[in-house]
């Protein structure tokens, strides 16, 4: 009897041993290949795109020799945990052998998924590994192939990914490459931008421009909004919409976001020392920063380092972006996974906002009206300011629907004791419309374009003249700034 039980046990264990890697508990090469074959067979019917990633650690042999095999194994174990973090629940990762890992990503459209995962992997490896008191960083090289573009056959896909990996290695460490030339061209361009963005922070290539906000009654400048630009050598001044999404996809937004907050605080101090008084600055925060928990720490540190009254720093919660991020979660909600994640998100955001608000920081909702923004949000989030999106203001004097929406937003916000700022005001007609509807503040080319700090200083020192902005003739004053 005992004997029989034992045999059954062994029989149950054999497939386990044959399919999983003992060190990392990940599927092994055999299971990886078998799964890919199965997935490829189904993909044709479901019109799915499959991406195969193969990666290995750069100079692992040297690393292993230096660390010794025990720590080398520990590194591989920790690495496998981090790789898992980069994938979604339906993706697969396996240890193919040694320091080589493989991933299978299945998507309806394949849209740049493999590239995004490759970027994420490079980013998570940037954090040092803790190995018995030793800190160590490694980089990885990645090769990718895609079904059906590169091949319809599972084994060929793996071979192609491996040959892309070899080319990636040939190009240097910390790189990724696609098998197909065309995809590669796009990937290389993106990789170039990513690498350049990574260096941009160290090379001091980011700059903040500032755009003033003005009260409609009285014409006082109430503060400025900080808008980032990338002064990329050889490319000129690059607007945020061309690089913020790359920062978000790679997670670099957290470091750049912290830089923005810190620079804004420094600017407040500088203007104060220059005798311009206390100028409040609003900073754009991406949804991803909000969900990363370290925003709080960044803000508190920046405020303390610069000895600044927290009231001077105003966050513009990027509603649209946050919602876009949530709507990606919403897709997963169909699988009953993202609902939890969505709820956690919302709760965490509210928590973060409450903490920031308790510090005295004001919160505003940017681009209001464009996303799925609703009254419910205003009630749930501790919001001080609501910014009506430029798309409504653009036609506010010509399109009755936009006029009605704008009027309704102003009324609704005021009834909730929330201040309203209109974005993108360009004409005197828009200005007058908004003043008549009781809008609190405006921002837009009618007042001033986003300007470098030095130009803002000039503008603010002529603030008394600006008071006359209520009268359109002030435009001539501004054009001289
Ligand atoms: P936003 O926060 O809604 O900023 C307003 C955008 O409208 C700015 O574009 C500004 O230059 C532009 N604008 C202002 N007045 C007018 C006007 O009268 N007419 C027109 N046509 N445009 C006007 P910009 O600077 O290109 O920034 C675009 C977006 O990039 C921002 O939209 C914001 O979402 C994002 N962004 C900017 N800086 C940062 C940052 O430091 N962090 C993050 N996460 N996002 C940022
Ligand atoms: Mg903004
Ligand atoms: Mg906006």
Short mmCIF file of C-alpha atoms in Angstrom, two decimals, residues 54-434:
data_model
loop_
_atom_site.label_atom_id
_atom_site.label_comp_id
_atom_site.label_asym_id
_atom_site.label_seq_id
_atom_site.Cartn_x
_atom_site.Cartn_y
_atom_site.Cartn_z
CA UNK A 54 14.00 36.06 -25.12
CA UNK A 55 16.33 37.80 -22.73
CA UNK A 56 19.53 37.20 -20.89
CA UNK A 57 21.69 39.09 -18.44
CA UNK A 58 24.61 41.02 -19.90
CA UNK A 59 27.95 39.50 -18.90
CA UNK A 60 26.30 37.00 -16.59
CA UNK A 61 29.40 34.82 -16.60
CA UNK A 62 31.47 37.61 -15.07
CA UNK A 63 28.73 38.42 -12.60
CA UNK A 64 28.48 34.78 -11.59
CA UNK A 65 32.24 34.44 -11.21
CA UNK A 66 32.41 37.50 -9.01
CA UNK A 67 29.45 36.60 -6.84
CA UNK A 68 29.98 32.87 -6.63
CA UNK A 69 27.29 30.38 -7.60
CA UNK A 70 25.11 30.78 -4.48
CA UNK A 71 24.64 34.51 -4.92
CA UNK A 72 24.42 34.02 -8.67
CA UNK A 73 21.45 31.71 -8.09
CA UNK A 74 19.93 34.21 -5.68
CA UNK A 75 20.24 36.90 -8.38
CA UNK A 76 18.40 34.69 -10.86
CA UNK A 77 15.66 34.02 -8.31
CA UNK A 78 15.17 37.74 -7.58
CA UNK A 79 15.32 38.51 -11.28
CA UNK A 80 12.52 36.04 -11.99
CA UNK A 81 10.31 37.78 -9.41
CA UNK A 82 10.95 41.16 -11.04
CA UNK A 83 10.25 39.80 -14.50
CA UNK A 84 6.91 38.52 -13.26
CA UNK A 85 6.08 42.07 -12.16
CA UNK A 86 6.45 43.28 -15.73
CA UNK A 87 3.83 40.92 -17.13
CA UNK A 88 0.09 40.71 -17.10
CA UNK A 89 -1.73 37.77 -15.65
CA UNK A 90 -2.27 36.08 -19.02
CA UNK A 91 1.35 36.40 -20.18
CA UNK A 92 3.82 33.62 -19.64
CA UNK A 93 7.41 33.66 -18.48
CA UNK A 94 9.85 30.76 -18.34
CA UNK A 95 13.46 30.13 -17.49
CA UNK A 96 14.92 28.71 -20.67
CA UNK A 97 18.19 27.75 -19.03
CA UNK A 98 21.18 29.47 -17.39
CA UNK A 99 20.49 33.18 -17.34
CA UNK A 100 18.12 33.01 -20.29
CA UNK A 101 14.42 33.76 -19.85
CA UNK A 102 11.54 33.72 -22.30
CA UNK A 103 8.16 35.48 -22.32
CA UNK A 104 5.04 34.91 -24.38
CA UNK A 105 2.64 37.84 -24.74
CA UNK A 106 -0.76 37.38 -26.35
CA UNK A 107 -2.78 40.40 -27.43
CA UNK A 108 -5.65 41.16 -29.76
CA UNK A 109 -3.67 43.67 -31.79
CA UNK A 110 -0.08 43.32 -30.61
CA UNK A 111 0.26 47.08 -30.63
CA UNK A 112 3.78 47.67 -29.50
CA UNK A 113 3.16 45.40 -26.51
CA UNK A 114 6.49 43.64 -26.72
CA UNK A 115 8.30 46.96 -26.86
CA UNK A 116 6.47 48.22 -23.78
CA UNK A 117 7.29 45.06 -21.83
CA UNK A 118 10.92 45.30 -22.96
CA UNK A 119 11.04 48.88 -21.68
CA UNK A 120 9.50 47.84 -18.39
CA UNK A 121 12.03 45.06 -17.98
CA UNK A 122 14.92 47.44 -18.58
CA UNK A 123 13.42 49.81 -16.02
CA UNK A 124 12.84 47.25 -13.23
CA UNK A 125 16.44 46.08 -13.61
CA UNK A 126 17.65 49.57 -12.87
CA UNK A 127 16.83 49.07 -9.18
CA UNK A 128 19.83 47.41 -7.50
CA UNK A 129 19.49 43.83 -6.28
CA UNK A 130 20.18 43.13 -2.62
CA UNK A 131 22.39 40.05 -2.35
CA UNK A 132 23.32 39.32 1.23
CA UNK A 133 24.25 42.87 1.96
CA UNK A 134 25.79 43.48 -1.46
CA UNK A 135 24.05 45.79 -3.86
CA UNK A 136 24.32 45.04 -7.49
CA UNK A 137 22.76 46.18 -10.72
CA UNK A 138 22.59 44.25 -13.94
CA UNK A 139 21.31 44.95 -17.42
CA UNK A 140 19.67 42.56 -19.83
CA UNK A 141 19.54 42.23 -23.59
CA UNK A 142 16.28 41.31 -25.24
CA UNK A 143 15.32 39.81 -28.60
CA UNK A 144 11.76 39.68 -29.87
CA UNK A 145 9.78 38.01 -32.62
CA UNK A 146 6.12 38.33 -33.47
CA UNK A 147 3.48 35.95 -34.78
CA UNK A 148 2.22 36.04 -37.52
CA UNK A 149 4.65 38.61 -39.01
CA UNK A 150 7.87 36.70 -38.43
CA UNK A 151 6.67 33.13 -38.59
CA UNK A 152 3.62 30.93 -38.14
CA UNK A 153 5.67 28.26 -36.44
CA UNK A 154 6.38 28.21 -32.71
CA UNK A 155 9.93 26.86 -32.92
CA UNK A 156 10.89 29.35 -35.63
CA UNK A 157 9.49 32.18 -33.52
CA UNK A 158 11.78 31.18 -30.65
CA UNK A 159 14.72 30.87 -33.04
CA UNK A 160 13.98 34.30 -34.51
CA UNK A 161 13.73 35.88 -31.06
CA UNK A 162 17.06 34.28 -30.16
CA UNK A 163 18.70 35.62 -33.29
CA UNK A 164 17.26 39.10 -32.53
CA UNK A 165 18.79 38.69 -29.05
CA UNK A 166 22.17 38.00 -30.63
CA UNK A 167 21.92 41.12 -32.73
CA UNK A 168 20.88 43.05 -29.65
CA UNK A 169 23.99 41.78 -27.84
CA UNK A 170 26.07 42.83 -30.81
CA UNK A 171 24.74 46.35 -30.47
CA UNK A 172 25.91 46.55 -26.84
CA UNK A 173 24.41 45.87 -23.41
CA UNK A 174 20.97 46.97 -22.20
CA UNK A 175 19.30 46.87 -25.63
CA UNK A 176 16.34 45.25 -27.28
CA UNK A 177 15.77 44.26 -30.88
CA UNK A 178 12.94 42.89 -32.99
CA UNK A 179 13.52 40.21 -35.58
CA UNK A 180 11.80 42.11 -38.38
CA UNK A 181 13.65 45.04 -39.91
CA UNK A 182 10.62 47.30 -40.03
CA UNK A 183 9.62 46.74 -36.40
CA UNK A 184 13.23 47.14 -35.51
CA UNK A 185 13.41 50.56 -37.08
CA UNK A 186 10.50 51.73 -34.90
CA UNK A 187 11.95 50.02 -31.84
CA UNK A 188 15.37 51.56 -32.39
CA UNK A 189 13.85 55.02 -32.73
CA UNK A 190 11.90 54.52 -29.53
CA UNK A 191 14.90 53.05 -27.76
CA UNK A 192 16.97 56.03 -28.84
CA UNK A 193 14.37 58.38 -27.44
CA UNK A 194 14.12 56.34 -24.25
CA UNK A 195 17.87 56.34 -23.76
CA UNK A 196 18.04 60.04 -24.55
CA UNK A 197 15.23 60.71 -22.06
CA UNK A 198 17.06 58.72 -19.43
CA UNK A 199 20.10 60.92 -19.90
CA UNK A 200 18.07 64.09 -20.22
CA UNK A 201 17.56 64.30 -16.50
CA UNK A 202 21.27 63.93 -15.70
CA UNK A 203 22.23 66.30 -18.51
CA UNK A 204 19.78 68.92 -17.28
CA UNK A 205 17.90 69.02 -20.55
CA UNK A 206 14.44 69.49 -19.12
CA UNK A 207 13.13 73.00 -18.62
CA UNK A 208 9.99 74.36 -17.12
CA UNK A 209 7.99 77.04 -18.86
CA UNK A 210 5.36 78.92 -16.92
CA UNK A 211 1.97 80.19 -17.98
CA UNK A 212 0.17 82.74 -15.80
CA UNK A 213 -3.39 82.44 -14.57
CA UNK A 214 -5.41 85.56 -14.06
CA UNK A 215 -8.46 86.43 -12.01
CA UNK A 216 -11.31 87.66 -14.16
CA UNK A 217 -12.37 90.20 -11.61
CA UNK A 218 -9.53 92.52 -10.73
CA UNK A 219 -7.04 91.08 -13.22
CA UNK A 220 -4.64 89.80 -10.57
CA UNK A 221 -2.18 87.08 -11.56
CA UNK A 222 -2.97 84.29 -9.12
CA UNK A 223 -0.14 81.99 -10.05
CA UNK A 224 1.47 80.11 -12.90
CA UNK A 225 1.29 76.61 -14.29
CA UNK A 226 4.59 74.78 -14.80
CA UNK A 227 4.77 73.10 -18.23
CA UNK A 228 7.72 70.90 -19.03
CA UNK A 229 9.79 71.03 -22.22
CA UNK A 230 12.70 68.90 -23.33
CA UNK A 231 15.60 70.84 -24.77
CA UNK A 232 17.06 67.94 -26.72
CA UNK A 233 20.41 68.67 -28.37
CA UNK A 234 20.02 68.62 -32.12
CA UNK A 235 16.22 68.54 -31.90
CA UNK A 236 15.33 71.85 -30.28
CA UNK A 237 12.58 72.34 -27.71
CA UNK A 238 10.32 69.27 -27.65
CA UNK A 239 6.74 69.71 -26.33
CA UNK A 240 5.52 67.44 -23.51
CA UNK A 241 2.97 65.56 -25.57
CA UNK A 242 5.81 64.03 -27.58
CA UNK A 243 7.59 62.46 -24.62
CA UNK A 244 5.35 62.27 -21.53
CA UNK A 245 3.81 58.98 -22.69
CA UNK A 246 7.28 57.43 -23.11
CA UNK A 247 8.13 58.57 -19.58
CA UNK A 248 4.92 56.98 -18.35
CA UNK A 249 5.43 53.71 -20.16
CA UNK A 250 8.94 53.29 -18.84
CA UNK A 251 8.22 54.47 -15.33
CA UNK A 252 10.68 57.32 -15.79
CA UNK A 253 7.79 59.69 -15.09
CA UNK A 254 8.37 59.20 -11.38
CA UNK A 255 11.88 60.61 -11.50
CA UNK A 256 11.01 63.36 -13.95
CA UNK A 257 7.85 64.16 -11.97
CA UNK A 258 9.92 64.51 -8.80
CA UNK A 259 12.27 66.81 -10.72
CA UNK A 260 9.33 68.97 -11.86
CA UNK A 261 8.03 69.30 -8.31
CA UNK A 262 11.48 70.12 -6.99
CA UNK A 263 12.20 72.65 -9.73
CA UNK A 264 8.87 74.35 -9.17
CA UNK A 265 9.66 74.68 -5.48
CA UNK A 266 13.09 76.10 -6.30
CA UNK A 267 11.47 78.59 -8.66
CA UNK A 268 9.08 79.74 -5.95
CA UNK A 269 12.07 80.42 -3.73
CA UNK A 270 13.94 82.20 -6.52
CA UNK A 271 11.05 84.51 -7.31
CA UNK A 272 10.62 85.23 -3.64
CA UNK A 273 14.30 86.15 -3.31
CA UNK A 274 14.02 88.33 -6.39
CA UNK A 275 11.40 90.33 -4.54
CA UNK A 276 8.45 89.20 -6.61
CA UNK A 277 6.63 87.84 -3.59
CA UNK A 278 5.04 84.43 -3.23
CA UNK A 279 3.98 83.08 -6.61
CA UNK A 280 1.95 79.91 -6.55
CA UNK A 281 2.84 77.25 -9.12
CA UNK A 282 0.69 74.44 -10.30
CA UNK A 283 2.42 71.24 -11.39
CA UNK A 284 1.02 68.57 -13.69
CA UNK A 285 1.08 65.12 -12.16
CA UNK A 286 0.51 62.03 -14.23
CA UNK A 287 -1.93 59.39 -13.06
CA UNK A 288 0.89 56.93 -12.83
CA UNK A 289 2.76 59.09 -10.34
CA UNK A 290 -0.33 59.16 -8.19
CA UNK A 291 -0.56 55.42 -8.06
CA UNK A 292 3.10 55.04 -7.21
CA UNK A 293 2.84 56.13 -3.61
CA UNK A 294 6.12 57.97 -3.71
CA UNK A 295 4.50 61.21 -4.80
CA UNK A 296 3.83 62.08 -1.21
CA UNK A 297 7.46 61.58 -0.33
CA UNK A 298 8.67 63.63 -3.32
CA UNK A 299 6.39 66.51 -2.47
CA UNK A 300 7.19 66.59 1.20
CA UNK A 301 10.92 66.39 0.52
CA UNK A 302 10.82 69.16 -2.08
CA UNK A 303 8.81 71.41 0.20
CA UNK A 304 11.05 70.82 3.19
CA UNK A 305 14.29 71.17 1.22
CA UNK A 306 13.18 74.48 -0.11
CA UNK A 307 11.49 75.78 3.03
CA UNK A 308 8.25 76.47 1.26
CA UNK A 309 4.74 76.94 2.48
CA UNK A 310 2.88 73.92 1.07
CA UNK A 311 0.01 76.19 0.07
CA UNK A 312 2.11 77.51 -2.77
CA UNK A 313 2.24 74.22 -4.54
CA UNK A 314 -0.87 73.23 -6.37
CA UNK A 315 -1.32 69.91 -8.07
CA UNK A 316 -3.29 69.54 -11.17
CA UNK A 317 -4.47 66.05 -11.03
CA UNK A 318 -4.36 64.93 -14.61
CA UNK A 319 -7.87 63.65 -14.71
CA UNK A 320 -7.86 62.60 -18.29
CA UNK A 321 -4.65 60.68 -18.03
CA UNK A 322 -5.62 59.06 -14.76
CA UNK A 323 -8.89 58.02 -16.27
CA UNK A 324 -7.22 56.74 -19.38
CA UNK A 325 -5.07 54.62 -17.15
CA UNK A 326 -8.14 53.44 -15.30
CA UNK A 327 -9.89 52.63 -18.53
CA UNK A 328 -7.04 50.31 -19.42
CA UNK A 329 -7.77 48.66 -16.11
CA UNK A 330 -11.40 48.73 -17.11
CA UNK A 331 -10.64 46.49 -20.05
CA UNK A 332 -9.19 43.97 -17.65
CA UNK A 333 -12.28 44.41 -15.50
CA UNK A 334 -14.00 42.23 -18.01
CA UNK A 335 -11.85 39.54 -16.54
CA UNK A 336 -12.91 40.62 -13.06
CA UNK A 337 -9.41 41.57 -12.17
CA UNK A 338 -9.25 45.21 -12.95
CA UNK A 339 -12.32 46.09 -11.02
CA UNK A 340 -10.33 45.40 -7.89
CA UNK A 341 -7.36 47.20 -9.32
CA UNK A 342 -9.55 50.12 -10.38
CA UNK A 343 -11.10 50.38 -6.94
CA UNK A 344 -7.74 50.15 -5.24
CA UNK A 345 -6.51 52.83 -7.56
CA UNK A 346 -9.32 55.22 -6.79
CA UNK A 347 -9.05 54.63 -3.09
CA UNK A 348 -5.30 55.07 -3.10
CA UNK A 349 -5.58 58.25 -5.13
CA UNK A 350 -8.12 59.69 -2.70
CA UNK A 351 -5.87 58.74 0.20
CA UNK A 352 -2.87 60.40 -1.41
CA UNK A 353 -4.90 63.51 -2.21
CA UNK A 354 -6.23 63.72 1.31
CA UNK A 355 -2.74 63.50 2.73
CA UNK A 356 -1.46 66.16 0.34
CA UNK A 357 -4.42 68.35 1.11
CA UNK A 358 -3.85 67.99 4.82
CA UNK A 359 -0.45 69.55 4.13
CA UNK A 360 -2.22 72.55 2.66
CA UNK A 361 -1.60 71.71 -0.99
CA UNK A 362 -4.45 72.54 -3.33
CA UNK A 363 -5.80 70.07 -5.80
CA UNK A 364 -7.22 70.87 -9.20
CA UNK A 365 -8.75 68.77 -11.94
CA UNK A 366 -7.19 69.47 -15.33
CA UNK A 367 -8.84 69.22 -18.77
CA UNK A 368 -12.22 68.95 -17.12
CA UNK A 369 -14.97 67.68 -19.42
CA UNK A 370 -12.81 65.60 -21.76
CA UNK A 371 -12.53 62.32 -19.90
CA UNK A 372 -15.16 60.45 -18.01
CA UNK A 373 -15.06 63.15 -15.40
CA UNK A 374 -18.29 63.34 -13.51
CA UNK A 375 -19.89 65.05 -10.58
CA UNK A 376 -19.20 61.95 -8.56
CA UNK A 377 -15.48 62.64 -8.83
CA UNK A 378 -15.86 66.13 -7.52
CA UNK A 379 -17.68 64.80 -4.50
CA UNK A 380 -15.21 62.03 -3.83
CA UNK A 381 -11.95 63.83 -4.45
CA UNK A 382 -10.90 66.73 -2.26
CA UNK A 383 -10.76 69.20 -5.15
CA UNK A 384 -10.17 72.93 -4.92
CA UNK A 385 -9.99 73.90 -8.57
CA UNK A 386 -11.52 72.67 -11.76
CA UNK A 387 -10.02 73.61 -15.11
CA UNK A 388 -12.40 73.65 -18.06
CA UNK A 389 -10.69 72.10 -21.05
CA UNK A 390 -9.59 74.24 -23.96
CA UNK A 391 -11.81 72.29 -26.36
CA UNK A 392 -14.92 73.84 -24.77
CA UNK A 393 -13.47 77.32 -24.51
CA UNK A 394 -12.36 77.27 -28.16
CA UNK A 395 -15.92 77.52 -29.47
CA UNK A 396 -17.61 78.88 -26.39
CA UNK A 397 -18.85 81.99 -28.21
CA UNK A 398 -19.89 80.23 -31.40
CA UNK A 399 -21.20 76.83 -30.34
CA UNK A 400 -24.31 76.93 -28.11
CA UNK A 401 -23.61 73.43 -26.76
CA UNK A 402 -20.12 74.40 -25.61
CA UNK A 403 -21.52 77.59 -24.10
CA UNK A 404 -24.15 75.59 -22.22
CA UNK A 405 -21.62 73.04 -20.95
CA UNK A 406 -19.21 75.75 -19.82
CA UNK A 407 -21.98 77.62 -18.02
CA UNK A 408 -23.16 74.42 -16.36
CA UNK A 409 -19.65 73.49 -15.22
CA UNK A 410 -19.15 76.91 -13.68
CA UNK A 411 -22.48 76.74 -11.84
CA UNK A 412 -21.95 73.20 -10.66
CA UNK A 413 -18.41 73.85 -9.45
CA UNK A 414 -19.46 76.94 -7.57
CA UNK A 415 -22.28 75.11 -5.85
CA UNK A 416 -19.66 72.63 -4.63
CA UNK A 417 -17.42 75.49 -3.57
CA UNK A 418 -14.84 74.65 -6.22
CA UNK A 419 -12.99 77.38 -8.12
CA UNK A 420 -13.14 77.40 -11.93
CA UNK A 421 -10.28 78.18 -14.32
CA UNK A 422 -10.90 78.33 -18.07
CA UNK A 423 -8.03 76.98 -20.18
CA UNK A 424 -6.93 78.15 -23.60
CA UNK A 425 -8.57 81.57 -23.63
CA UNK A 426 -7.38 83.27 -26.81
CA UNK A 427 -9.89 86.00 -27.64
CA UNK A 428 -11.54 88.95 -25.99
CA UNK A 429 -14.94 87.44 -26.85
CA UNK A 430 -14.12 84.31 -24.87
CA UNK A 431 -12.78 86.48 -22.08
CA UNK A 432 -16.00 88.49 -21.89
CA UNK A 433 -18.21 85.42 -22.07
CA UNK A 434 -16.39 83.82 -19.17
#
